[in-house]
Structure formats: C-alpha cells, structure tokens
Amino acid sequence: MLMKNAASEKSLFRTPHMAVDIAGVRFKNPVLTASGTFGYGLEFADLMDLNSLGGIVVKGLSMKPIKGNPPPRIYETASGMLNAIGWQNIGATEFAAKKLPALRNYDTNIIVNIVGFELNEYLEVTRFLNDCPGIKALELNISCPNVSKGGFHYNKDPRDTFTITAETKKASPRLPLWVKLSPNVTDIREFARACEDAGADALSVVNTFMGMAIDIEKQRPRLRFRTGGLSGPAIKPIALRLVWEACQAVKIPVIGIGGIASAGDALEFLIAGARAVQVGTANFYRPDASQSVALGLQEYCRLRHIDDINELIGSLRTYE
Ligand SMILES: Cc1cc2nc3c(=O)[nH]c(=O)nc-3n(C[C@H](O)[C@H](O)[C@H](O)COP(=O)(O)O)c2cc1C
C-alpha cells in the first residue's frame, strides 16, 4: 500500500507527455486556435502566452487581399454566434512579409488556412505558401458557407472534394495538407474518405453550421448576407458526433473543432478520436481560452496519472 502511494505520488509530480504528431509534424500539445477566430495570432500576444499553444491556424488567406462581406456580419445567438465575415484577409504576400516573420519568433506551429473562389486561386496561394519558411501545414478551407463562389461549393459533392484535394496536394509537395470539412452535408464520412483517397494528410472537422436570425421589428435578416455560419457552444454536441463519425471513416488524423471552450470539451473530442482540437468562438469572449484548455488538459492527465495524452485519443468505451 505504501509502495503504491509512493508510486502514485511520483506520477502526480511528473509532467505528462502532451505532444501529438499530425502527419509527421510534432505539436507540443493538442490545442490549436481555429482559423478566423484568432486573427493572425499576433493580436493575442499581449493577452496570453502564444508559446503555450500547440499551434495557431491563421485567418483564411487568398493570394490577393479580400475585403469580406459588408456589415452587419456578426450576430450573437443563444450559446453561439452567427457570422458572415466572408474571406476578409490581407493576402498571402502581405502575410508572408509582415506577419510571418514575427510569428516565427514564437515556439508554436503556424498553420495557414487557404481560401479561393476558383480552383486556380486555391492552387496559386498554395504554391506561394509552400515556399514560405515557418509554416508547418496548410488547411484547405472548402467549407465556408459565407461566400457565393468557391468554399463550400467544393464540399457539396465528394467528387469535387476529391479533385480539389488532389490538385492542392500536388501544389504543396513540402507541406502536409489538412482539409477542413463542412458539417452542412448528409454524410460527412463520404467527404472524409474522398479527402483521404485524394491524399489529404489530415482533416479538420468542422466549419460552421449554416444558420439564420431575423430582426422581427425590421423584418429583415440580422446579417446582410442573409444567412451565416453558426459557431460556439451551441454546436458542440453535433460537431462531436461528426468528428467521431469522421474518425471511424478514415485512418488519417482528425482535428476536432466546434464549441470547444474548456479542457472538458477538448477531452470529449480527444476521447472520440480527434488527434488535436481547435478553439474558436471562445477566443472572442475569453481571449486566453486556448491557453486555459491546454493547461487544463495537462492538469487532467497529471491528476489521473496519465503519462501520455495519446493514451486518451480514441479511448471511447462502449456499454457492456
Ligand atoms: C468570425 C469567424 C470567422 C471564421 N473564419 C474562418 C476562416 O477564415 N476559415 C475557416 O476555415 N474557418 C473559419 N471560421 C470557422 C472556425 O474556424 C471554426 O471552424 C468554427 O467557428 C467552429 O468552431 P467554434 O465553435 O469553436 O468557433 C470562422 C469562424 C468565425 C466565428
């Protein structure tokens, strides 16, 4: 008994192994920030410790700057938010010149989310970023519901998903390619398999859910774009189910996204099979949410004598 207590006391003071591997890239812990909810990362440098993160996924980049949709383009809902920002971004050239050099000073992995209205635009920005030192992976966004061309249009038919994934993979020989999937489909497993067959290195699951809100006084949509993408705690159970389904369907790593705001939320996704998670909307109301998720995961492992976070991944049990 004495020996057992001594052993468990020892593991209570040991720092658990928190690193995960995604397509040959080491992440110091499985917590990343989600694209579009954390700017280019640097905006949060005074609000939290960027070095505490496994990675930062920056706002979707196109080759040339894009203004995005006109306001109103954000609306708070019950336990969530609707957004129709569109693809507002500074463009890949300015990102590489002005943001990436500063981001490289942090001990965290930089992932770039890529967008395009046509296939050629996706390929052009992919080729450009493939040659930029300091980027660890690309995340192909084919799931944005807030644009009238491109984006989600490549996530409506698994054959189109296959084509864009295969072409983008060819254009990024140096960097692993993650494909970010839409929840707005009948069976996410078909799209997950299409990506895997086309050579994707990992999947990010999921983007926002198409939604709508109406101002009953003015009798018009709350968003100028009319519909928007719903995110935040409201979507968590549905996102978790989709992540679990995707994990069953493919062998490549799945990164879980959707309503994650606490270590407990992140653990649910890891247990369901996600190799890592991304924190999104929570960053808007608690700028250091991702850091506290990372710390909370470590504390959970330490208190339960789990030596390696990888032991938890996919550890979901069934009823007897
Ligand atoms: C304001 C806003 C902007 C977003 N911009 C992007 C984007 O540029 N690219 C992308 O792939 N996803 C984008 N997303 C989707 C998030 O990365 C994430 O997939 C989604 O919000 C679900 O996670 P959450 O519930 O934790 O926010 C955006 C989400 C929000 C709320």
Tab-separated table of N, CA, C and O in Angstrom, residues 4 42 56 98 101 143 163 167 175 195 203 285 295 314 316:
chain	number	residue	atom	x	y	z
A	4	LYS	N	2.482	1.634	-3.302
A	4	LYS	CA	1.531	2.117	-4.305
A	4	LYS	C	1.356	3.638	-4.167
A	4	LYS	O	1.359	4.386	-5.143
A	42	LEU	N	-0.843	37.303	-33.729
A	42	LEU	CA	-0.085	38.372	-33.061
A	42	LEU	C	-0.997	39.301	-32.250
A	42	LEU	O	-0.582	39.855	-31.236
A	56	ILE	N	-1.230	27.616	-34.073
A	56	ILE	CA	-2.146	28.712	-34.403
A	56	ILE	C	-2.547	28.520	-35.865
A	56	ILE	O	-1.671	28.408	-36.729
A	98	LYS	N	4.797	40.610	-43.522
A	98	LYS	CA	4.613	41.398	-42.297
A	98	LYS	C	4.233	40.590	-41.059
A	98	LYS	O	4.513	41.025	-39.942
A	101	PRO	N	7.184	36.716	-40.215
A	101	PRO	CA	8.473	36.861	-39.530
A	101	PRO	C	8.308	37.031	-38.016
A	101	PRO	O	9.065	36.454	-37.233
A	143	SER	N	-15.115	24.746	-46.872
A	143	SER	CA	-16.336	24.583	-46.093
A	143	SER	C	-16.955	25.878	-45.607
A	143	SER	O	-17.856	25.855	-44.775
A	163	THR	N	-11.273	16.144	-56.165
A	163	THR	CA	-10.475	16.864	-57.170
A	163	THR	C	-9.681	18.002	-56.534
A	163	THR	O	-8.465	18.109	-56.739
A	167	GLU	N	-5.565	18.120	-56.312
A	167	GLU	CA	-4.825	19.192	-57.004
A	167	GLU	C	-4.018	20.032	-55.997
A	167	GLU	O	-2.877	20.399	-56.250
A	175	LEU	N	4.527	20.781	-47.733
A	175	LEU	CA	3.722	20.918	-46.514
A	175	LEU	C	2.585	19.905	-46.441
A	175	LEU	O	1.912	19.655	-47.446
A	195	CYS	N	-11.369	12.825	-49.231
A	195	CYS	CA	-10.128	13.565	-48.924
A	195	CYS	C	-8.982	12.582	-48.717
A	195	CYS	O	-7.876	12.780	-49.236
A	203	LEU	N	-7.616	15.819	-41.457
A	203	LEU	CA	-8.906	16.503	-41.650
A	203	LEU	C	-9.173	17.417	-40.469
A	203	LEU	O	-8.880	17.055	-39.321
A	285	TYR	N	-14.852	35.719	-26.390
A	285	TYR	CA	-15.297	36.179	-25.062
A	285	TYR	C	-14.290	35.888	-23.975
A	285	TYR	O	-14.403	36.361	-22.867
A	295	LEU	N	-3.650	24.106	-20.547
A	295	LEU	CA	-3.245	23.871	-19.153
A	295	LEU	C	-4.170	22.857	-18.481
A	295	LEU	O	-3.732	21.987	-17.730
A	314	GLY	N	-9.048	8.514	-28.870
A	314	GLY	CA	-9.831	7.371	-29.364
A	314	GLY	C	-10.131	6.344	-28.286
A	314	GLY	O	-10.402	5.183	-28.596
A	316	LEU	N	-12.655	6.002	-26.398
A	316	LEU	CA	-14.091	5.889	-26.112
A	316	LEU	C	-14.482	4.419	-25.874
A	316	LEU	O	-14.147	3.554	-26.674
